[in-house]
mmCIF file of C-alpha atoms in Angstrom:
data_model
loop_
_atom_site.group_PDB
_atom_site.id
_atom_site.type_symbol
_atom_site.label_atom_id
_atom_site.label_comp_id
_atom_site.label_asym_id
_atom_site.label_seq_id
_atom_site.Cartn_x
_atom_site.Cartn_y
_atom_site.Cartn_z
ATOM 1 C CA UNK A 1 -2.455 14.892 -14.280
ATOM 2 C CA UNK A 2 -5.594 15.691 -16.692
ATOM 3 C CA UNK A 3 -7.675 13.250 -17.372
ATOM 4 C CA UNK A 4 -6.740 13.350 -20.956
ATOM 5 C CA UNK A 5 -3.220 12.421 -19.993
ATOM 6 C CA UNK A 6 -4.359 9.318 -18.215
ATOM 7 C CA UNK A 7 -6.572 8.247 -20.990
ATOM 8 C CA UNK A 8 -3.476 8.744 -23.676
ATOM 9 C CA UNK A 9 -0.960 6.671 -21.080
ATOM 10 C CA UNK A 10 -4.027 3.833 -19.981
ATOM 11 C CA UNK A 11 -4.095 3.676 -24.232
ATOM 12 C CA UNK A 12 -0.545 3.224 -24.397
ATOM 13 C CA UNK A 13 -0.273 0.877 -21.688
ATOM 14 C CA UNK A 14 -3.503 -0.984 -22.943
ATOM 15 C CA UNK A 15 -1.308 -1.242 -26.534
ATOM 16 C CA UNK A 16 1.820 -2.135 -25.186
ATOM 17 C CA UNK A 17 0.197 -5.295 -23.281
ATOM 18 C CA UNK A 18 -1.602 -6.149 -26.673
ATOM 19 C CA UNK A 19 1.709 -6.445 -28.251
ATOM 20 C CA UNK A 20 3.244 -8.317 -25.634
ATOM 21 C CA UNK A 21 0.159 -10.832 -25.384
ATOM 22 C CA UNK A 22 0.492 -10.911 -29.010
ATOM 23 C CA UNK A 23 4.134 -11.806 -29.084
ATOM 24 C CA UNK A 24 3.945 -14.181 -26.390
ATOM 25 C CA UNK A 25 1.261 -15.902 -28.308
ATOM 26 C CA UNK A 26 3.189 -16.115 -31.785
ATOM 27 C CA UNK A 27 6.220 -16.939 -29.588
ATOM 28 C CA UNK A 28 4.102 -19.938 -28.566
ATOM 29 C CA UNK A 29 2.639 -20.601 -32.099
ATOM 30 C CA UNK A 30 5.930 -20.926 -33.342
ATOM 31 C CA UNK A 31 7.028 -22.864 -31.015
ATOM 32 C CA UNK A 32 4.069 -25.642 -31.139
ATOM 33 C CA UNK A 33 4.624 -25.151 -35.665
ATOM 34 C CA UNK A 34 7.591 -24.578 -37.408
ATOM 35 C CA UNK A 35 9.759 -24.768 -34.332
ATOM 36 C CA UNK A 36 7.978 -27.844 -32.787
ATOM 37 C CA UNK A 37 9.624 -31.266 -32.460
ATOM 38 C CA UNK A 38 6.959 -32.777 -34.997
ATOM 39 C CA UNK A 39 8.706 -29.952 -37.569
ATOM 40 C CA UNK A 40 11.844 -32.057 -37.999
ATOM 41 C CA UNK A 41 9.555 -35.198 -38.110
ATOM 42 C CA UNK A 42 7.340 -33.377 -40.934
ATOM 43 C CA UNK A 43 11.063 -32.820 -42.921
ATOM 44 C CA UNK A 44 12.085 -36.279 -42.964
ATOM 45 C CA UNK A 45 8.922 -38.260 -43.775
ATOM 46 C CA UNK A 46 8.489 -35.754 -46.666
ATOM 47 C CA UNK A 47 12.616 -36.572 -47.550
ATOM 48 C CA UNK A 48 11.548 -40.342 -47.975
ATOM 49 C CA UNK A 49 8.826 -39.230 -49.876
ATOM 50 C CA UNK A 50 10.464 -37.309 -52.100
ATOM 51 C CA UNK A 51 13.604 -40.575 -52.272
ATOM 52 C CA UNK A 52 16.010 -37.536 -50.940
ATOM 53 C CA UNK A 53 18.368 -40.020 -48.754
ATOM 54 C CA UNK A 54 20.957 -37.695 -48.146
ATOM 55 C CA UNK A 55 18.355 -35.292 -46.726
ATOM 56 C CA UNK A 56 16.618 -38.189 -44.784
ATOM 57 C CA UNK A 57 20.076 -39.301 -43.395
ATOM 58 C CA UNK A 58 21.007 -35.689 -42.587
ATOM 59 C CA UNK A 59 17.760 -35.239 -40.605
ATOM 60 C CA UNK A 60 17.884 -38.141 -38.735
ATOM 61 C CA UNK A 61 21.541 -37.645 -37.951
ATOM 62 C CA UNK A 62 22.073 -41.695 -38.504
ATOM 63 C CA UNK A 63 24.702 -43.778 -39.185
ATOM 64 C CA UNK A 64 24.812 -46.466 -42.005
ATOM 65 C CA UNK A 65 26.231 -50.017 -40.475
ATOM 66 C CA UNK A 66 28.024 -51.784 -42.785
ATOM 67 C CA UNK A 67 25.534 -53.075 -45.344
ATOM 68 C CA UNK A 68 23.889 -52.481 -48.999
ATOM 69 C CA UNK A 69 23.067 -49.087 -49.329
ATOM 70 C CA UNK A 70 20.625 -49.505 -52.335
ATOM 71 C CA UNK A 71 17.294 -48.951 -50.457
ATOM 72 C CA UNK A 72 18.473 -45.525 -49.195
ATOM 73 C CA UNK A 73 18.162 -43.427 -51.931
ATOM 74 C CA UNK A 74 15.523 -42.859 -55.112
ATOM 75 C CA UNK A 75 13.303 -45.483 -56.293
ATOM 76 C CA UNK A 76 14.003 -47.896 -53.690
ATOM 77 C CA UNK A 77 13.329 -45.048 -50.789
ATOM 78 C CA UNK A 78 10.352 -43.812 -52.828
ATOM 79 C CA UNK A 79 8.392 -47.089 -53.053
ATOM 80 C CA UNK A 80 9.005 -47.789 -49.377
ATOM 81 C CA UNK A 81 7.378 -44.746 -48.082
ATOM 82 C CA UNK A 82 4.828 -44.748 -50.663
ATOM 83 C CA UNK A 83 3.736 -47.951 -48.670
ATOM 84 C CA UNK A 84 2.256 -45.182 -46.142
ATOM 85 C CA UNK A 85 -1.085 -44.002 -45.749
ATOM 86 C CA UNK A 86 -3.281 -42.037 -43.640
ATOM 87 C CA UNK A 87 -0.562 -40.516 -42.034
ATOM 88 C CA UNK A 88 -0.491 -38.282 -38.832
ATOM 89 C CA UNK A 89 2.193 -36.838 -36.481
ATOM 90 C CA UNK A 90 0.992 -36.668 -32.846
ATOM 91 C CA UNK A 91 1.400 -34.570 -30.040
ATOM 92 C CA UNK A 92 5.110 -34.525 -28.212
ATOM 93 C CA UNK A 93 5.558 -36.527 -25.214
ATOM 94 C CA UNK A 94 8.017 -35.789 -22.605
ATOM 95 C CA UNK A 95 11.001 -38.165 -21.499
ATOM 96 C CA UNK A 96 13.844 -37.622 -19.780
ATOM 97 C CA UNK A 97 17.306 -35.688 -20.167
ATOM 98 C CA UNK A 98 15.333 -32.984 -22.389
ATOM 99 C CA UNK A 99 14.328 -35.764 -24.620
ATOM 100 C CA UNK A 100 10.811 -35.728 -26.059
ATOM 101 C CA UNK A 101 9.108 -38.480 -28.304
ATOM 102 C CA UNK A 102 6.447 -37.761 -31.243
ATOM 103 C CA UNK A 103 4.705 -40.407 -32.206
ATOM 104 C CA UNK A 104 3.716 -40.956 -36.050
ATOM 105 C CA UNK A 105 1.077 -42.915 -37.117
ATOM 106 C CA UNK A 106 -0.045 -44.766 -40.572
ATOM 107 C CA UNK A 107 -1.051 -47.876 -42.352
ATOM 108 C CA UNK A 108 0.428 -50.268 -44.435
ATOM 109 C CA UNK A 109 -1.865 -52.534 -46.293
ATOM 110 C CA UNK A 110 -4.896 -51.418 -43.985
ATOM 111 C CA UNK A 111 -2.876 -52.699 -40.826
ATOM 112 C CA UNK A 112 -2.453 -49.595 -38.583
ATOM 113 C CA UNK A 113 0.959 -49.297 -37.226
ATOM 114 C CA UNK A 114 2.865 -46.670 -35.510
ATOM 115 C CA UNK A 115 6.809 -45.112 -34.948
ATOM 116 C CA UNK A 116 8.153 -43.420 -32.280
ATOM 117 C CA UNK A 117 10.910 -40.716 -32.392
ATOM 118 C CA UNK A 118 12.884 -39.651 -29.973
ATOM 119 C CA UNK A 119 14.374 -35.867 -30.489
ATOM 120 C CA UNK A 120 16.409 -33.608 -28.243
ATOM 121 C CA UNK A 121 16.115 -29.945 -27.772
ATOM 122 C CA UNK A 122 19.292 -28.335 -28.788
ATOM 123 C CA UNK A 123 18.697 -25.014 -27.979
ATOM 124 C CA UNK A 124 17.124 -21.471 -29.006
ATOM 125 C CA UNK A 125 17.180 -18.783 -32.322
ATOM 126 C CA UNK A 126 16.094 -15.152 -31.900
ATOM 127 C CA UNK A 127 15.888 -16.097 -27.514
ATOM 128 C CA UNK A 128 12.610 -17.509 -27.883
ATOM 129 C CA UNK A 129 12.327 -19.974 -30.464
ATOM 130 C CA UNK A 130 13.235 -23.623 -29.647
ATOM 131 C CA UNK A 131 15.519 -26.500 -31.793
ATOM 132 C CA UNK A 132 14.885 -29.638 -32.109
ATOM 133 C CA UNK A 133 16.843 -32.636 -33.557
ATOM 134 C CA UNK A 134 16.627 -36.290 -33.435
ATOM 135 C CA UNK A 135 18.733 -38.205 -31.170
ATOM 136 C CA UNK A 136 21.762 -39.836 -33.196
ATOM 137 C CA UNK A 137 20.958 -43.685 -33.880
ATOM 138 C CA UNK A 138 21.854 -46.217 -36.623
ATOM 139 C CA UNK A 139 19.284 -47.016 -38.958
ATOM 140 C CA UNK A 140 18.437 -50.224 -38.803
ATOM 141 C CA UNK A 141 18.989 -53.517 -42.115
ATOM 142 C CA UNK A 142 16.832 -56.025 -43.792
ATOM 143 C CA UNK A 143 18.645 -59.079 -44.591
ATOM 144 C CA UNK A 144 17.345 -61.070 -47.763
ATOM 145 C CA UNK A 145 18.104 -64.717 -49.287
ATOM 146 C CA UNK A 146 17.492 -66.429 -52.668
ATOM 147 C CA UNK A 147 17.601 -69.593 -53.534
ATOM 148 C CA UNK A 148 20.563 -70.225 -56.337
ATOM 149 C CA UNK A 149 20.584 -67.179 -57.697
ATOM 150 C CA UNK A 150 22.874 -64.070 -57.475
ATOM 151 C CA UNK A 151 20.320 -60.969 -57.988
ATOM 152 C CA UNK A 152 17.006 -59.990 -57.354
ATOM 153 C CA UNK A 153 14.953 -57.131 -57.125
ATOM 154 C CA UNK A 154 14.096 -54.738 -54.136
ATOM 155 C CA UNK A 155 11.502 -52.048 -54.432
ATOM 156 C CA UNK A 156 11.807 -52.063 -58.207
ATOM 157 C CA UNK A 157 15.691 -52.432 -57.600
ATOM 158 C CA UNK A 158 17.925 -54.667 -59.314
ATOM 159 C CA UNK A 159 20.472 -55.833 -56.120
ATOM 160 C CA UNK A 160 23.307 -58.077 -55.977
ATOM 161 C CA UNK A 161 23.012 -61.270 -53.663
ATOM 162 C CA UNK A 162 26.396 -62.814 -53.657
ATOM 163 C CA UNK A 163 26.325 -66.341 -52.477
ATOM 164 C CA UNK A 164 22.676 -65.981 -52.222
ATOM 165 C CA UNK A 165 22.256 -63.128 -49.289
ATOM 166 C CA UNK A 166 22.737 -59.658 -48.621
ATOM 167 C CA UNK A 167 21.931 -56.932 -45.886
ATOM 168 C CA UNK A 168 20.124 -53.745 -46.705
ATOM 169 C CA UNK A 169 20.298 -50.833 -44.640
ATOM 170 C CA UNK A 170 16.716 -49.127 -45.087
ATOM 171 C CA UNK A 171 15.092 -45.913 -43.069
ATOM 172 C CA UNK A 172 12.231 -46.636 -41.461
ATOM 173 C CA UNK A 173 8.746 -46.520 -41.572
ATOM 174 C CA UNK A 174 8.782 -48.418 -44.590
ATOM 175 C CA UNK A 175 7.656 -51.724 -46.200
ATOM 176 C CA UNK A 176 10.657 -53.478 -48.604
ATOM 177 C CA UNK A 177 9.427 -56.196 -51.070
ATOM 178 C CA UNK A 178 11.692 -58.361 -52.939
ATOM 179 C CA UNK A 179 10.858 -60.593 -56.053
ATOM 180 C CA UNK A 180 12.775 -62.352 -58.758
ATOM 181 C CA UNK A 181 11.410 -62.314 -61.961
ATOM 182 C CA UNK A 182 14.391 -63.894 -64.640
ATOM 183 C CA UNK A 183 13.224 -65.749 -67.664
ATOM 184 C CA UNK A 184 14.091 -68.965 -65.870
ATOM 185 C CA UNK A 185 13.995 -68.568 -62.780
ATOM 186 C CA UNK A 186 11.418 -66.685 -60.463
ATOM 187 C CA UNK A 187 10.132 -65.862 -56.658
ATOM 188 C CA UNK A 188 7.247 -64.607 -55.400
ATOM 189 C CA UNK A 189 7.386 -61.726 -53.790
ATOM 190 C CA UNK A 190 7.974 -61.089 -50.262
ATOM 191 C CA UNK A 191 7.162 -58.240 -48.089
ATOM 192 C CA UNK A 192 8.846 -56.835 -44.638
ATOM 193 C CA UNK A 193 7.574 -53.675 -43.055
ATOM 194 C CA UNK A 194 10.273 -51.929 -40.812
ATOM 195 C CA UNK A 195 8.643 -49.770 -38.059
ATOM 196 C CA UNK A 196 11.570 -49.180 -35.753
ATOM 197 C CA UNK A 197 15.473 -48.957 -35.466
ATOM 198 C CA UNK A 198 15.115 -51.276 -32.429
ATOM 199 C CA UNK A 199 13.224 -54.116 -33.933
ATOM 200 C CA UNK A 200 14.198 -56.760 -36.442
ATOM 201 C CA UNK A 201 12.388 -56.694 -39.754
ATOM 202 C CA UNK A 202 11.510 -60.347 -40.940
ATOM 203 C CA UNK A 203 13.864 -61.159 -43.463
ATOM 204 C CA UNK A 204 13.166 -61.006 -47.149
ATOM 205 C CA UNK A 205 13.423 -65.303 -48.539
ATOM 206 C CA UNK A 206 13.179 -65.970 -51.878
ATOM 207 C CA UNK A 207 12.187 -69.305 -52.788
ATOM 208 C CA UNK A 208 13.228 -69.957 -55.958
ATOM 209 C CA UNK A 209 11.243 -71.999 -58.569
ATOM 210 C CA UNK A 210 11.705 -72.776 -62.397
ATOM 211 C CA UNK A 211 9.777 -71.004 -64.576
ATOM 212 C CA UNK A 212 7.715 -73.283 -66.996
ATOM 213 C CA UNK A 213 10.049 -71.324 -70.004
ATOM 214 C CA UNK A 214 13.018 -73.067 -68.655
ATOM 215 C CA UNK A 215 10.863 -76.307 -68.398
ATOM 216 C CA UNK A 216 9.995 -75.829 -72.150
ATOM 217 C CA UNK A 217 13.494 -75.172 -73.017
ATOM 218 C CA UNK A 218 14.780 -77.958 -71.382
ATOM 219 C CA UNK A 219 12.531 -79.930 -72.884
ATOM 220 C CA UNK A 220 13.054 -78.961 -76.251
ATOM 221 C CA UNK A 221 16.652 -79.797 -75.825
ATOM 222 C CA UNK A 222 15.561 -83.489 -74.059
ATOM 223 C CA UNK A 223 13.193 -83.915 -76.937
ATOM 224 C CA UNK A 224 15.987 -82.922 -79.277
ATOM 225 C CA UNK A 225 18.600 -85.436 -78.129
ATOM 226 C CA UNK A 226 16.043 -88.048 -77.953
ATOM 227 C CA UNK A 227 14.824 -87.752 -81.847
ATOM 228 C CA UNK A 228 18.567 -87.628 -82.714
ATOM 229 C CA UNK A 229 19.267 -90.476 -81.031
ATOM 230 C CA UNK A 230 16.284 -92.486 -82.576
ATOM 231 C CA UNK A 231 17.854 -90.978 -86.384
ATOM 232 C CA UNK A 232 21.085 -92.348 -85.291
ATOM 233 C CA UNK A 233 20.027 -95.639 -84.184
ATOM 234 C CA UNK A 234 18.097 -96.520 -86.959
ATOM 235 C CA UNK A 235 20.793 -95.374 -89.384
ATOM 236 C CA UNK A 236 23.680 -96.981 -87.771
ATOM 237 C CA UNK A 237 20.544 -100.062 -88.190
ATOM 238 C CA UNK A 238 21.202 -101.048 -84.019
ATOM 239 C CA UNK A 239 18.622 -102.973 -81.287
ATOM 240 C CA UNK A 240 20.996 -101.474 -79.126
ATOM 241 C CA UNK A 241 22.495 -97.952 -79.793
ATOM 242 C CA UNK A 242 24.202 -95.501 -77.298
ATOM 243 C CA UNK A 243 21.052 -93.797 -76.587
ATOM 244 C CA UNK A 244 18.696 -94.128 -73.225
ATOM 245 C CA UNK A 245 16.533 -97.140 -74.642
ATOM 246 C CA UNK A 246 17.378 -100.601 -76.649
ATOM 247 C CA UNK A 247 16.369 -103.514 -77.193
ATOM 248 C CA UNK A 248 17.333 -107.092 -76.855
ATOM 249 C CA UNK A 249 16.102 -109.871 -78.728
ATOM 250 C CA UNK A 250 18.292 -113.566 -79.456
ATOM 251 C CA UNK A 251 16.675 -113.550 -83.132
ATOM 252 C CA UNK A 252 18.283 -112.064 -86.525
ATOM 253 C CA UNK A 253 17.488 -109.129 -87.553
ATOM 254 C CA UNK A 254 16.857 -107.913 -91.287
ATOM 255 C CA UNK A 255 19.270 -105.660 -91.746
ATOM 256 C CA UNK A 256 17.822 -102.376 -93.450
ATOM 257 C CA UNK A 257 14.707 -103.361 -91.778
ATOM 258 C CA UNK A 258 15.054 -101.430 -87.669
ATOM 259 C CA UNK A 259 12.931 -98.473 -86.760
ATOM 260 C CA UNK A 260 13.296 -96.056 -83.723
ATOM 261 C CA UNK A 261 10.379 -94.009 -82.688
ATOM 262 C CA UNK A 262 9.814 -91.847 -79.576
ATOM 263 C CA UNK A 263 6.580 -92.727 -78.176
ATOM 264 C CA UNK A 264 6.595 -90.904 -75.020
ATOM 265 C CA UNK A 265 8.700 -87.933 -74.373
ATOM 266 C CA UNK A 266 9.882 -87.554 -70.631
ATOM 267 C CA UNK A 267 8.436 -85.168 -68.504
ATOM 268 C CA UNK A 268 10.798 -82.227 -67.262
ATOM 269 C CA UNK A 269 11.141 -81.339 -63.422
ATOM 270 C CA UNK A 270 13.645 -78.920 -61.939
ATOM 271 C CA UNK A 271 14.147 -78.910 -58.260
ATOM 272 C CA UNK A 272 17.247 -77.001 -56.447
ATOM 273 C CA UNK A 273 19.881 -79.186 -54.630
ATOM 274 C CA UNK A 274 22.919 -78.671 -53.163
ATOM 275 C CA UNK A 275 23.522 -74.854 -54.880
ATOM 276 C CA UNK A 276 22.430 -76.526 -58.094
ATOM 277 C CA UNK A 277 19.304 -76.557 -60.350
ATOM 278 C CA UNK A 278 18.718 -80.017 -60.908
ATOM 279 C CA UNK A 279 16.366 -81.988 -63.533
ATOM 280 C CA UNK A 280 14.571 -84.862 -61.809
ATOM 281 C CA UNK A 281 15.110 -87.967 -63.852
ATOM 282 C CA UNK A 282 13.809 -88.669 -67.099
ATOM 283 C CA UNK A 283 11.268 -91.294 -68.206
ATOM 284 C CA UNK A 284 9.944 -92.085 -71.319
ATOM 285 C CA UNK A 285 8.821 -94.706 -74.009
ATOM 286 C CA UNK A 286 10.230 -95.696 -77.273
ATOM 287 C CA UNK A 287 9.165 -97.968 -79.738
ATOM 288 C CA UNK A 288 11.596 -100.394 -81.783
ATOM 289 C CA UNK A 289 10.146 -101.749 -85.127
ATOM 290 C CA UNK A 290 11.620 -104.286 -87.662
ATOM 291 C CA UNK A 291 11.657 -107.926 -89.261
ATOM 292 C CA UNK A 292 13.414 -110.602 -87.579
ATOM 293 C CA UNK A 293 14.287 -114.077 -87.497
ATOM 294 C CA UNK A 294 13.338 -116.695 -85.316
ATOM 295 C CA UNK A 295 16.384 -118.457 -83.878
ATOM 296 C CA UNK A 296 14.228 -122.245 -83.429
ATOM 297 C CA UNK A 297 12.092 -121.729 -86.311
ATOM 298 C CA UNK A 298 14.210 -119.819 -89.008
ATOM 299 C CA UNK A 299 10.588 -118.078 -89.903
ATOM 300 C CA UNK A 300 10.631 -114.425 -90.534
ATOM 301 C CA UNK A 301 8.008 -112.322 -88.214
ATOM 302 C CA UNK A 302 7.695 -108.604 -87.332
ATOM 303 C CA UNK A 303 9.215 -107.037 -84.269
ATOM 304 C CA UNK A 304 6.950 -104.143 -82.605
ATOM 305 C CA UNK A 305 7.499 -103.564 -79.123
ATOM 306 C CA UNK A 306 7.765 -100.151 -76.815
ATOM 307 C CA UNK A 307 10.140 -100.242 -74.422
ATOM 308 C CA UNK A 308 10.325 -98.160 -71.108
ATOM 309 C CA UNK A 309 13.755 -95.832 -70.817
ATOM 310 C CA UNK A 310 15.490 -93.296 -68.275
ATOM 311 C CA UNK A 311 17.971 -91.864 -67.662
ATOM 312 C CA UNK A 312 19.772 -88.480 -65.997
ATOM 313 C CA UNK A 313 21.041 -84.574 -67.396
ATOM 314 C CA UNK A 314 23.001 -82.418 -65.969
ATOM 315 C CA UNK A 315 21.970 -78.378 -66.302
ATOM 316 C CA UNK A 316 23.752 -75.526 -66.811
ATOM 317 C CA UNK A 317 22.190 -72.013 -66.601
ATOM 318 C CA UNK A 318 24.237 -69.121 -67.702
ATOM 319 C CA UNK A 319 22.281 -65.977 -68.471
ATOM 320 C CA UNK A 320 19.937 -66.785 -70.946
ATOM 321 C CA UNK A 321 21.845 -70.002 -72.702
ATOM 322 C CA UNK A 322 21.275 -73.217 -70.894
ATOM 323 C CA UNK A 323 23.300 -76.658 -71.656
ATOM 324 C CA UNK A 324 21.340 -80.230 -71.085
ATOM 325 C CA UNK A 325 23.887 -82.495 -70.926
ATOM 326 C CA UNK A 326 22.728 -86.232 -71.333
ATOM 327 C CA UNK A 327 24.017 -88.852 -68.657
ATOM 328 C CA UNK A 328 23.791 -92.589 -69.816
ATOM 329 C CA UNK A 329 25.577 -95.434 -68.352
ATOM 330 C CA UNK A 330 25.820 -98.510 -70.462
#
């Protein structure tokens, strides 16, 4: 053979193990990028992201247990993973029964915390290229309570809490925070961070407080009652009228002559008890004026005293109306 047929056969040998180096080696690329098991990771934290739950759901080919489903899609999904920074997907690890697990990394108000996912090879495209899927699971729930009340919010959410309670299923990583923020009735917020299908989030508990515009409106209504009752008294002209405070005295009285004042307007307090809001009892001072009799002397002398009074309401909240409802025993 010339030596100018060797050279053209060495060149096309030399070019034919170029391309197959080179196609091993984008075979490989591949296989550590867009066909790695961080790929199907990099799809389904950008899914949360983007509060695409049926993607998410698809992806992580998981279950819903029986539960809310308001956290898995939207707003709710978007504010959880928004929670995330500084996020990075690490390097596969190899387990068992073809199994692999890629770790993910991130913080959550500057506390660094990590997931692990465990995905399953399920075979080849095009002979070379591998698959990869997550091993089926069930995503995991955060439970929440509030105190007398029968809504609150989740991640921006408005959520039903019958009887006080619900489940949420959520994906994970993610941090949840519920609030309550009603005109009368509040909670601050609370937050749970769920890392894992396999461990419990702390549970969301409201603890539910009266806002000082119920206070005010409660009082307005005590306050209310209490200046009618004084009007009343003093036109019905009685020491003793069917109102929280009287008077008794064993002199006459000028008729024409009695005055009611409130001096002291109770203090308002609202406390939960037994699935109720209750308002703590009611003090205050009154003052009873007039002209009276003496009973030994028959002189005529005025009457000026403030006298201490209490007494209990009963509260009903519906919506925005509220009902103070006066107890007095006589």
């Amino acid at each position: 053979m010339s030596q100018a047929l060797v050279r053209i056969a060495a060149g096309w040998l030399l070019g034919l193990m170029l391309a197959v180096a080179a196609a091993i080696l984008g075979i490989n690329v591949v296989n550590n990028t867009v066909a790695s098991p961080q790929q199907p990771v990099r799809e389904y934290l950008d899914a949360l992201s983007a509060g695409d739950g049926g993607k998410a759901l698809g992806l992580l080919r998981a279950t819903v247990p029986p539960s809310n489903a308001a956290m898995l899609d939207g707003t709710a999904l978007q504010t959880a993973a928004s929670r995330l920074a500084n996020v990075t997907i690490g390097d596969p690890e190899e387990r068992p029964a073809n199994q692999v697990m890629v770790p993910v990394q991130y913080t959550i108000d500057g506390s660094r915390l990590s997931t692990e996912f465990i995905l399953e090879k399920t075979g080849t495209e095009w002979l070379f290229f591998s698959t990869w899927a997550f091993v089926p699971s069930q995503l995991p729930t955060v439970s929440a309570t509030v105190v007398n009340a029968s809504e609150a919010t989740l991640n921006g959410v408005a959520v039903n809490m019958p009887g006080g309670r619900n489940s949420f299923a959520v994906f994970y990583p993610g941090e949840y925070e519920a609030s309550l923020n009603g005109e009368y009735f509040a909670a601050p917020a609370t937050r749970a961070t769920v890392t894992s299908r396999d461990v419990p989030a702390a549970p969301l508990n409201l603890l539910t407080e009266a806002t000082e515009q119920l206070r005010k409106d409660v009082g307005a209504k005590v306050n209310e009652f209490l200046d009618a009752c004084a009007a009343e008294a003093v036109k019905q002209q009685k020491l003793q009228p069917d109102c929280p405070f009287y008077f008794a005295s064993t002199n006459n009285v000028d008729d024409g002559t009695i005055k009611w004042t409130i001096t002291e307007y109770p203090s308002i307090s609202i406390e939960p008890f037994d699935g109720r809001w209750v308002v703590a009892p009611l003090d205050g001072k009154a003052k009873v004026e007039a002209v009276q009799q003496s009973s030994f002397t028959g002189a005529w002398f005025p009457l000026n005293e403030e006298v201490d009074f209490s007494f209990t309401t009963r509260l009903d909240v519906a919506g925005d109306t509220i009902k103070v409802t006066p107890l007095l025993s006589y």
